[in-house]
CSV table of C-alpha atoms and ligand atoms in Angstrom, one decimal:
chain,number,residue,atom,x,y,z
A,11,UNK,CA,0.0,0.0,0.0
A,12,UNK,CA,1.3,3.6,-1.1
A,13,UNK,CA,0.0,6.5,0.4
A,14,UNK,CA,-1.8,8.5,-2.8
A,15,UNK,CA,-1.0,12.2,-3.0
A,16,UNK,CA,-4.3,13.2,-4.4
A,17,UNK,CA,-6.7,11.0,-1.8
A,18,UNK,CA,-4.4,11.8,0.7
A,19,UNK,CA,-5.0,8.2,2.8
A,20,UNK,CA,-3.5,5.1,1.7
A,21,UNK,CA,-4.6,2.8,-1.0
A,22,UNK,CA,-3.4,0.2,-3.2
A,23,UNK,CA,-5.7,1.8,-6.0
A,24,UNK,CA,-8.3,4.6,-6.6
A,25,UNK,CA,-10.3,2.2,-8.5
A,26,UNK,CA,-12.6,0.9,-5.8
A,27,UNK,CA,-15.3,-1.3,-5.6
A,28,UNK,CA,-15.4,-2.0,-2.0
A,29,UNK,CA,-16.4,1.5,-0.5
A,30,UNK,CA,-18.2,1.4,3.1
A,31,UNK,CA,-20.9,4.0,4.0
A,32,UNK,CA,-18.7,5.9,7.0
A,33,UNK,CA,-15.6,6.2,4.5
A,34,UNK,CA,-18.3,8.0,1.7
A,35,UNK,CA,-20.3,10.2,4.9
A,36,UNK,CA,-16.5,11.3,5.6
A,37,UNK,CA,-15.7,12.6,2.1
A,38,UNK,CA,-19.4,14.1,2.3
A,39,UNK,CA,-18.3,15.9,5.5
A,40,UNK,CA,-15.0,17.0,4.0
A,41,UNK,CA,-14.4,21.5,4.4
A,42,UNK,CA,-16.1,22.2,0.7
A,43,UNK,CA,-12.9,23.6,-0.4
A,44,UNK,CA,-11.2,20.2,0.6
A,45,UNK,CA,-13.6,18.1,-0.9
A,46,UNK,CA,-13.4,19.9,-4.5
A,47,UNK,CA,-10.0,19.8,-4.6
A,48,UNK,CA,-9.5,16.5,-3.9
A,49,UNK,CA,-12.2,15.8,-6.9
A,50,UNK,CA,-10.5,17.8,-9.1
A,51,UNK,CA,-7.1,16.8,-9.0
A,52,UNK,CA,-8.3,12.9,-9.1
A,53,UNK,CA,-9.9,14.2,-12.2
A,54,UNK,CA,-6.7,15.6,-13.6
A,55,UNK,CA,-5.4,12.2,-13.4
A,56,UNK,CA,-7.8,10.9,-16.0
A,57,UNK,CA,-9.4,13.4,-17.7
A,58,UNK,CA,-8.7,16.7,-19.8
A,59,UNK,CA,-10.0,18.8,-16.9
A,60,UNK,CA,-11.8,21.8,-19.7
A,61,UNK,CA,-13.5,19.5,-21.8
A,62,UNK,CA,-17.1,18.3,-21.3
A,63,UNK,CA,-18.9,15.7,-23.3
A,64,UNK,CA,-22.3,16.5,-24.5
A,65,UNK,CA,-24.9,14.2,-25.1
A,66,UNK,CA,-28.4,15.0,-26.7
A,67,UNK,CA,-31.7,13.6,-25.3
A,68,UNK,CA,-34.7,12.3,-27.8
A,69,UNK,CA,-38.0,11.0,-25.9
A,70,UNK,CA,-38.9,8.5,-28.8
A,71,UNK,CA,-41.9,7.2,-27.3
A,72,UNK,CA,-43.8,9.6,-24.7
A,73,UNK,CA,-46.5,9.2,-22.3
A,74,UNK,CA,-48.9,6.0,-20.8
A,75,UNK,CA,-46.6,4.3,-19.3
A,76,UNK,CA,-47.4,1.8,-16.7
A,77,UNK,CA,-45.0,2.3,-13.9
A,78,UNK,CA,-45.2,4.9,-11.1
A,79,UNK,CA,-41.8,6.3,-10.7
A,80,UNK,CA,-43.1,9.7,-8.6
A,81,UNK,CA,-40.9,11.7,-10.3
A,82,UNK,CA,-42.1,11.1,-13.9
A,83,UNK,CA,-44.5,13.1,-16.1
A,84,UNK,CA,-45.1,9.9,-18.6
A,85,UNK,CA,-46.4,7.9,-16.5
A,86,UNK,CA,-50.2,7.3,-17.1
A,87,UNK,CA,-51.1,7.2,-13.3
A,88,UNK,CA,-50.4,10.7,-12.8
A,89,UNK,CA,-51.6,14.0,-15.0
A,90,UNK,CA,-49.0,15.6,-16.6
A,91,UNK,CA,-50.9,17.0,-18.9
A,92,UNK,CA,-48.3,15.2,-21.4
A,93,UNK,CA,-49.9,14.3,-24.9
A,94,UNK,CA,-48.8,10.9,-25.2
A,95,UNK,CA,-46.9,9.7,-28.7
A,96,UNK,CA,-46.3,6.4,-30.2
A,97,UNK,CA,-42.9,5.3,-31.1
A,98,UNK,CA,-41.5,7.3,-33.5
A,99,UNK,CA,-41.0,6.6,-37.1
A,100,UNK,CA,-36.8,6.0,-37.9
A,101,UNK,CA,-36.9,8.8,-40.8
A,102,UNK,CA,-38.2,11.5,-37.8
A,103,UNK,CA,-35.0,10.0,-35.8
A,104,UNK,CA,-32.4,10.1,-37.9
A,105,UNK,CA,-33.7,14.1,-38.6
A,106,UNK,CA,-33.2,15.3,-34.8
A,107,UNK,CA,-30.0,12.6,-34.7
A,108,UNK,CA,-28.4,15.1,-37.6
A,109,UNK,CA,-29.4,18.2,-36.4
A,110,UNK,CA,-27.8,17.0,-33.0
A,111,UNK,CA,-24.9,16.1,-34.3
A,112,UNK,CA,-24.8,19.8,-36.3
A,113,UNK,CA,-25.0,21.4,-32.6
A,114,UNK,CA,-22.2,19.3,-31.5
A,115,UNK,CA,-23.7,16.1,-29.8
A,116,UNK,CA,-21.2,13.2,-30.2
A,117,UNK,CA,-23.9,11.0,-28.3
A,118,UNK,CA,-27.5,10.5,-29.3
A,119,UNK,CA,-29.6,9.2,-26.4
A,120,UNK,CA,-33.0,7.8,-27.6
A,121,UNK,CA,-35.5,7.3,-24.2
A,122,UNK,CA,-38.8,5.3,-24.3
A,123,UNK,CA,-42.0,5.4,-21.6
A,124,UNK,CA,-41.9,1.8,-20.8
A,125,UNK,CA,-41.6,-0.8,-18.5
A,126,UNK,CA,-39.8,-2.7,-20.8
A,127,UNK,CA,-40.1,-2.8,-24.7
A,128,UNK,CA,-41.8,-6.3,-26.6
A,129,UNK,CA,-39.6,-7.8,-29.2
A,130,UNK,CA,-41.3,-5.5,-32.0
A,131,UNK,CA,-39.8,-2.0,-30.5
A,132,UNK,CA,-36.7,-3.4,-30.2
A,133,UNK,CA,-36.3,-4.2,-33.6
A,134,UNK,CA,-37.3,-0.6,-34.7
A,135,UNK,CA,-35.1,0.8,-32.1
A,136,UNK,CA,-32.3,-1.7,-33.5
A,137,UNK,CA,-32.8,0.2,-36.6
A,138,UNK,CA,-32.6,3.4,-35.2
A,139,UNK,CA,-29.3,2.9,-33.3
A,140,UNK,CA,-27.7,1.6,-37.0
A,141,UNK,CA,-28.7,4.7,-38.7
A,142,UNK,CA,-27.6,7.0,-35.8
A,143,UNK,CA,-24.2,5.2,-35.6
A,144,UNK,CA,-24.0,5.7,-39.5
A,145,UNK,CA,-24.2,9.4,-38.7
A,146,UNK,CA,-20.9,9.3,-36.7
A,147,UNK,CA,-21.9,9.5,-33.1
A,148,UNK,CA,-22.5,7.1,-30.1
A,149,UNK,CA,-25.5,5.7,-29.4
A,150,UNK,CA,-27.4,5.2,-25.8
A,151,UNK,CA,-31.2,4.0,-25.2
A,152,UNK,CA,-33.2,4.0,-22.3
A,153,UNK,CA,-36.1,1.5,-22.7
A,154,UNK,CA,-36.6,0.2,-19.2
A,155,UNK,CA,-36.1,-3.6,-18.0
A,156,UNK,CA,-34.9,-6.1,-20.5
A,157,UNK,CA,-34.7,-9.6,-21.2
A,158,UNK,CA,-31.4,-11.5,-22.3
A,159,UNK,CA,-32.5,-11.7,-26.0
A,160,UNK,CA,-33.2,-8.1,-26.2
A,161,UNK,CA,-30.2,-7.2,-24.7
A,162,UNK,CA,-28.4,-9.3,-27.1
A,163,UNK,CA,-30.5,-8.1,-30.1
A,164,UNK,CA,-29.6,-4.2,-29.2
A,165,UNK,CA,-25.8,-5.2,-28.7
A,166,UNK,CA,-25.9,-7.2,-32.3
A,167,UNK,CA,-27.4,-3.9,-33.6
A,168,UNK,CA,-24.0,-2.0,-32.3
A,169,UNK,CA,-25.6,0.1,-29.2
A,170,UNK,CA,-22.4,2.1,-27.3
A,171,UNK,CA,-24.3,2.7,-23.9
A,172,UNK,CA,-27.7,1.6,-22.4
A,173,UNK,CA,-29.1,4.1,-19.6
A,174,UNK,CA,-30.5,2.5,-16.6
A,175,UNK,CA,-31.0,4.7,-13.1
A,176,UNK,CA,-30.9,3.3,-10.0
A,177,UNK,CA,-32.4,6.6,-9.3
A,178,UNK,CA,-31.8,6.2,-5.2
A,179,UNK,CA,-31.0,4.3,-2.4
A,180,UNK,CA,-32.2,0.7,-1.7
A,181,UNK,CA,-33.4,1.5,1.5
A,182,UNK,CA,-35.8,5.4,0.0
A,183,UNK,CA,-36.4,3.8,-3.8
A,184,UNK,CA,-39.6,1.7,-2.4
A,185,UNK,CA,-40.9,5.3,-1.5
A,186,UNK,CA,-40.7,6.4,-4.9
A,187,UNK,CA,-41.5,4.0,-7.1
A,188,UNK,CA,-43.8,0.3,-6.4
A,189,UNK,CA,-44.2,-1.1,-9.6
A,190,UNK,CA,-40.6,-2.6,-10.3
A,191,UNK,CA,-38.0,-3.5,-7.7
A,192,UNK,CA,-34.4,-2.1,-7.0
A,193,UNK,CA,-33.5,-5.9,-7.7
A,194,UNK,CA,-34.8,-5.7,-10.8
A,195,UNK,CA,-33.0,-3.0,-11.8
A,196,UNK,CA,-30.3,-4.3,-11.1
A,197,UNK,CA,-31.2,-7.5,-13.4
A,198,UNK,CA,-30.9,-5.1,-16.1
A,199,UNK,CA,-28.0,-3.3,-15.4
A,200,UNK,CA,-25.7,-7.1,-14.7
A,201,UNK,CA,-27.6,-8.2,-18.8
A,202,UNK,CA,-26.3,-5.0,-20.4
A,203,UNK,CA,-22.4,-5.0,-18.5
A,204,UNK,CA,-22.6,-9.2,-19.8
A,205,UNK,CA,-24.2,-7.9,-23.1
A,206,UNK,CA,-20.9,-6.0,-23.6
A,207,UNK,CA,-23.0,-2.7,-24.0
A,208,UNK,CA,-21.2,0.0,-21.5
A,209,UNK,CA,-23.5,1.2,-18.7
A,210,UNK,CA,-25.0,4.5,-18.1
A,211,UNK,CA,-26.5,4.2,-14.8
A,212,UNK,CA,-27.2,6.9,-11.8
A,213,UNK,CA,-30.2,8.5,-9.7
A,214,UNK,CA,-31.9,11.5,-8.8
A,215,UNK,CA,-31.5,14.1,-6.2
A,216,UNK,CA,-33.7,16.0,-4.3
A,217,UNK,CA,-36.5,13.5,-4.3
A,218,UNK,CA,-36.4,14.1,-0.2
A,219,UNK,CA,-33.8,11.6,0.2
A,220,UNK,CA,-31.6,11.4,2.9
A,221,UNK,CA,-27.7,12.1,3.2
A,222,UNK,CA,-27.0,8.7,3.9
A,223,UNK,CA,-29.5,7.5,0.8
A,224,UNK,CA,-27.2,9.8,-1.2
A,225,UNK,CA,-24.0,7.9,-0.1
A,226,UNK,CA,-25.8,4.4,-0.7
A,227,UNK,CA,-26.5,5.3,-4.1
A,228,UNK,CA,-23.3,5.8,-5.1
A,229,UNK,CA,-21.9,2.5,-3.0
A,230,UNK,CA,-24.5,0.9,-5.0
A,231,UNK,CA,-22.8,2.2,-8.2
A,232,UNK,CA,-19.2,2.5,-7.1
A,233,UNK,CA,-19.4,-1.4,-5.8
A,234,UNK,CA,-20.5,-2.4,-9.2
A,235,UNK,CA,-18.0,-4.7,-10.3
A,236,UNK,CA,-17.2,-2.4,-12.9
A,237,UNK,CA,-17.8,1.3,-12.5
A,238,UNK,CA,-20.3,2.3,-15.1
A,239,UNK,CA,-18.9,4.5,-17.8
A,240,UNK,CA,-21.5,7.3,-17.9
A,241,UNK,CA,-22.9,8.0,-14.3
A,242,UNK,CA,-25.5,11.1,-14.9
A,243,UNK,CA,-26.5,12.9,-11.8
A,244,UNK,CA,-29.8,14.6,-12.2
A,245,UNK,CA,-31.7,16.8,-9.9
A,246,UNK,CA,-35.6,16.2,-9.9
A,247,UNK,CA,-37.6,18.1,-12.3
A,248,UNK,CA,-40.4,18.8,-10.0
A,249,UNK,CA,-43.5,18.4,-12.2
A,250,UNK,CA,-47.3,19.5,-11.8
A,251,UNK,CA,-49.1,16.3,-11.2
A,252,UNK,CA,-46.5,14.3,-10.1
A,253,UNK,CA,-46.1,13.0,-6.7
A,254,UNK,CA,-42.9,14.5,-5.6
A,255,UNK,CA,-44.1,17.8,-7.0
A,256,UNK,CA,-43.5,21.0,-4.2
A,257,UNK,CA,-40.7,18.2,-2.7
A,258,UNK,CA,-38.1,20.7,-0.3
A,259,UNK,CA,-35.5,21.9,-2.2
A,260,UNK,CA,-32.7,20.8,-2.0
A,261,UNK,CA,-29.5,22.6,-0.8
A,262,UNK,CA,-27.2,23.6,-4.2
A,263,UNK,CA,-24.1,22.6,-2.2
A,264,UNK,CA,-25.6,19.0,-1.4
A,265,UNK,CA,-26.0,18.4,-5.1
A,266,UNK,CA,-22.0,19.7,-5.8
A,267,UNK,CA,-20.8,17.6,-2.8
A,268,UNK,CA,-22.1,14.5,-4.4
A,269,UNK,CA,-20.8,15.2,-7.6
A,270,UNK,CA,-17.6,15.6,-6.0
A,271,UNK,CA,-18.2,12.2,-4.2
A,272,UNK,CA,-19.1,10.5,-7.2
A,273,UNK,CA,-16.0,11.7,-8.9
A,274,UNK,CA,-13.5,10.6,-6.0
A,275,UNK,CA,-15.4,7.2,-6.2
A,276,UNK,CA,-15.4,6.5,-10.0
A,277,UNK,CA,-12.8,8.4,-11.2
A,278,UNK,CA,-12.5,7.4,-14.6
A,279,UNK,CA,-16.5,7.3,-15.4
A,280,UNK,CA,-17.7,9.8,-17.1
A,281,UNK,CA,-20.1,11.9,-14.5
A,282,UNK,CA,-23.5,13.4,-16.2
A,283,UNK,CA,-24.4,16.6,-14.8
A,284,UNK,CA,-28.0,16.1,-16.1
A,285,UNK,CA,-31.5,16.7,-15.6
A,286,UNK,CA,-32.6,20.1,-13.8
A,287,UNK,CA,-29.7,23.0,-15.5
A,288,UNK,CA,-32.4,24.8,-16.1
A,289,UNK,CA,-32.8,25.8,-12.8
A,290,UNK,CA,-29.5,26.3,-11.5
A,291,UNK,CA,-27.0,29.1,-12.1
A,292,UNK,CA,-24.2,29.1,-14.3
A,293,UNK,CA,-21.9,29.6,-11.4
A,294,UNK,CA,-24.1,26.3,-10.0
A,295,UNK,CA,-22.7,24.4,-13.2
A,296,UNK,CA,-19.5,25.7,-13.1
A,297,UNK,CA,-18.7,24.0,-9.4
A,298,UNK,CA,-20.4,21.2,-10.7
A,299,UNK,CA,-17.6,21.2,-13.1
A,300,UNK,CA,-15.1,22.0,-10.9
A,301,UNK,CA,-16.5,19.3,-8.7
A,302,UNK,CA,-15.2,16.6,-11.7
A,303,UNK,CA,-18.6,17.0,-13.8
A,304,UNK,CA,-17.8,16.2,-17.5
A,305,UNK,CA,-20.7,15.7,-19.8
A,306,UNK,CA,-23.9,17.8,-20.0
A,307,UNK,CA,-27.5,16.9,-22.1
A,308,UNK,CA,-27.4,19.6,-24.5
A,309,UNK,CA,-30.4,20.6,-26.7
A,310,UNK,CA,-33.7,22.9,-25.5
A,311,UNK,CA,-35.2,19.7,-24.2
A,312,UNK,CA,-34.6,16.7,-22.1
A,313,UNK,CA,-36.8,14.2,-22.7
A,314,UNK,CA,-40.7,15.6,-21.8
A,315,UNK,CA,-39.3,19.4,-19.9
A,316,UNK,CA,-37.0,22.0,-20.9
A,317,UNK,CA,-33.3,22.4,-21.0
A,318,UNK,CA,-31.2,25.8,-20.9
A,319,UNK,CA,-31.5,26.6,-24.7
A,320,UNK,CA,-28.2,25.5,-26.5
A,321,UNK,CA,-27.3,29.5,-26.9
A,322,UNK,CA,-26.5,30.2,-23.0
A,323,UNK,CA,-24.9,26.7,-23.0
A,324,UNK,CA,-22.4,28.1,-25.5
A,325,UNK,CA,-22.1,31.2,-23.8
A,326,UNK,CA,-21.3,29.6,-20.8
A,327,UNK,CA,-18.9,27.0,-21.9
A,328,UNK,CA,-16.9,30.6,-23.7
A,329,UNK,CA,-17.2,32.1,-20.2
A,330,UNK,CA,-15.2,29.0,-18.3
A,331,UNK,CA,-13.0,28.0,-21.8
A,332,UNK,CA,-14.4,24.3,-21.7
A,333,UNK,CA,-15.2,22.8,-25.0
A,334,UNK,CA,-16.8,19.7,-25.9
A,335,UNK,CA,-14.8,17.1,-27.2
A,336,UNK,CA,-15.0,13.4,-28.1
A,337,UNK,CA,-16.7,10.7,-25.8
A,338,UNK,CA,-15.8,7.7,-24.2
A,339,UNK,CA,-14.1,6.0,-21.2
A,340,UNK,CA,-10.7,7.4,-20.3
B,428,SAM,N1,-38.9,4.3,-19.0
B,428,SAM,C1,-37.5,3.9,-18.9
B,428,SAM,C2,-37.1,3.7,-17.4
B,428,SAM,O1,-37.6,4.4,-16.6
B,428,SAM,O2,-36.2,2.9,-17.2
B,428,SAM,C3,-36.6,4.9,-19.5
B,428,SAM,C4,-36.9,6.4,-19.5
B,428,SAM,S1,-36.9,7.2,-17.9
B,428,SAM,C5,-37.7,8.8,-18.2
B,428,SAM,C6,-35.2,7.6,-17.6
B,428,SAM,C7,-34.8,8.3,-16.3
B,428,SAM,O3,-35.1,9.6,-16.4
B,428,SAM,C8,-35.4,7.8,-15.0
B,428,SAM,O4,-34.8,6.6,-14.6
B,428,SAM,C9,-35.1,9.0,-14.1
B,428,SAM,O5,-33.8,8.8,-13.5
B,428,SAM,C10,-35.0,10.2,-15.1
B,428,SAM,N2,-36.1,11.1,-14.8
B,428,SAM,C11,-37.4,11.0,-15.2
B,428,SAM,N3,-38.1,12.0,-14.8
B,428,SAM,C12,-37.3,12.8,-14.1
B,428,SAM,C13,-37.5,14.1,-13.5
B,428,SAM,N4,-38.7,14.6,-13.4
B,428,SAM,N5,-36.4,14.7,-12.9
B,428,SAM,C14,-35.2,14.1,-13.0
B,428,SAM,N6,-35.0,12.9,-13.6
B,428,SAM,C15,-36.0,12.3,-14.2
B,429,DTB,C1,-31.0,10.5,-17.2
B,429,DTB,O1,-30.4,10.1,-16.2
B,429,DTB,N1,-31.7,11.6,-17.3
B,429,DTB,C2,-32.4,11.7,-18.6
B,429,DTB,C3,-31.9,10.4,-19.3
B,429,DTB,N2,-31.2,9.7,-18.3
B,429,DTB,C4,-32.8,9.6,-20.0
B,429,DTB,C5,-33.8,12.0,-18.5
B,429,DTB,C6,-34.2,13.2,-17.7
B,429,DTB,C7,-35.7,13.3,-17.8
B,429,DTB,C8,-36.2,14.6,-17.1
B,429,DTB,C9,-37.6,14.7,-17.2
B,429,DTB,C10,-38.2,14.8,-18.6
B,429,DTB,O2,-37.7,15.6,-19.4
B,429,DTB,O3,-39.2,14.1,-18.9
B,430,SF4,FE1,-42.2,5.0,-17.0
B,430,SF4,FE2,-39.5,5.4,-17.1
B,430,SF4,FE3,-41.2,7.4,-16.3
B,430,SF4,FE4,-40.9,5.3,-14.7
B,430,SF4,S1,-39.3,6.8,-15.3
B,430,SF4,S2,-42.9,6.3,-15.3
B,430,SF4,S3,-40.6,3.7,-16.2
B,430,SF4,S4,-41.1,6.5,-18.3
């Protein structure tokens, strides 16, 4: 064992998958000026510390969906007031894949309101994912559970990432959602790592969790056997209708401590600073940054609810000097 000049403790490596839940409350408890700069000069290490990745977002299939994740406008339990849409034609795809890719996406992420898909979507997804990887970019889905055959199917058909969130803790998720287990998320998540198909897989915060949900989410993901690649950290999008709509806010610094956490735990992943920029200050994102966030969803819309429009996204990244650059795993 060598004592490691950035963690500052001693370990045989930074690439852990045996962290313990007083070890992560002790990063969490860190002076904030200690804790960022122990994230950022891990992130040095691995990464090109002014470039971000960015990643566009295409709801493919919206609306009805079964489950009752209490966060979620599409699901038909709860009203939105969402018009619901079928899955999407491949020509109407490929159209916002291109004109993502002219705004700078190198990753086109294609979500679907389902539990899981039948065997027919995922052949029309399959085409999707071969005519968006013909453009030049990466492909990720998010189309809920899976079975082994799909899995297989969607890695055949040359899918880069599959999203799957964990969303929270074991011990808060069975106040959020009923309908579908933390185990079998999980299921899921160990298919698409044996598919082959790198894993984009994180949570939600400020869904009223606790700190010590916080630090079991990311044991859960930092435990993983491997890390996944993409880890995207969203804050809720509190929606009329939904359940965990007029939810306490949660505190700014919270949400840039666990970046920070996530970082020091997975340093080579790729950490997602995703859903909720649109109400946070750009001095908000640029700690998150600082805090070893690198890769964004870029576009005026997530999936259902808006996103800052791509022009003060461009301002900001000229105000800080980061650019976006390739993709991948470092
Ligand atoms: N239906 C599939 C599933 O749930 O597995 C895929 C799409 S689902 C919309 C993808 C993820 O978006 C969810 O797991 C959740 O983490 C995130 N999400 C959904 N609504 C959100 C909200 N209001 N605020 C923040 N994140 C949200
Ligand atoms: C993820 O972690 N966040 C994205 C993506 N994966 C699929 C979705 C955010 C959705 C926010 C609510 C909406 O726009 O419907
Ligand atoms: Fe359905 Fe996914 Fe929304 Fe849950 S998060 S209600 S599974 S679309």
């Amino acid at each position: 064992m060598s004592a490691n000049p950035v963690i500052g403790g001693h370990f045989t490596s930074v690439i852990r998958h045996n962290w313990q839940l007083n070890e992560v409350e002790a990063l969490y408890t860190l002076p904030f000026n200690d804790l960022m700069f122990k994230a950022q000069s891990l992130h040095r290490n691995y990464f090109d510390p002014n470039e971000i990745q960015i990643s566009s977002l295409l709801s493919i299939k919206t609306g009805s969906c079964s489950e009752d994740c209490g966060y979620c406008p599409q699901s038909a339990r709860y009203d939105a007031g969402l018009k619901s849409e079928a899955l999407m034609p491949v020509d109407e795809v490929l159209q916002a894949a291109r004109r993502a890719k002219e705004q700078g996406a190198s990753r086109f992420c294609m979500g679907a309101a389902w539990r899981k898909p039948k065997d027919k979507d995922v052949e029309r997804v399959v085409e999707m994912i071969q005519g968006v990887k013909e453009l030049g970019m990466e492909t990720c889905v998010t189309l809920g559970m899976l079975t082994d055959e799909q899995t297989q199917r969607l890695k055949e058909g040359g899918l880069d990432y599959y999203n799957h969130n964990l969303d929270t803790s074991e011990d808060y998720y069975s106040e959020v959602i009923t309908t579908r287990t933390y185990q079998d998320r999980l299921d899921t998540l160990t298919r698409v790592r044996n598919a082959g198909i790198s894993v984009c897989c994180g949570g939600i915060l400020g869904m009223g969790e606790s700190d010590a949900d916080r630090a079991k989410l990311l044991i859960q993901l930092a435990n993983m056997p491997k890390h996944p690649e993409s880890v995207p950290v969203n804050m809720l999008v509190q929606v009329e209708g939904t359940p965990l709509m007029g939810t306490e806010a949660l505190d700014p610094f919270i949400f840039i401590r666990t970046i920070a956490v996530a970082r020091i735990m997975m340093p080579q992943s790729r950490v997602r600073l995703s859903a909720g920029r649109t109400n946070m200050s750009d001095e908000m994102q640029a700690l998150c940054f600082l805090a070893g966030a690198n890769s964004i969803f870029y576009g005026d819309k997530l999936l259902t609810t808006d996103n800052p429009m791509t022009n003060r996204d461009l301002v900001l990244f000229n105000r800080l000097g980061v650019y976006s650059g390739g993709s991948s795993y470092a």
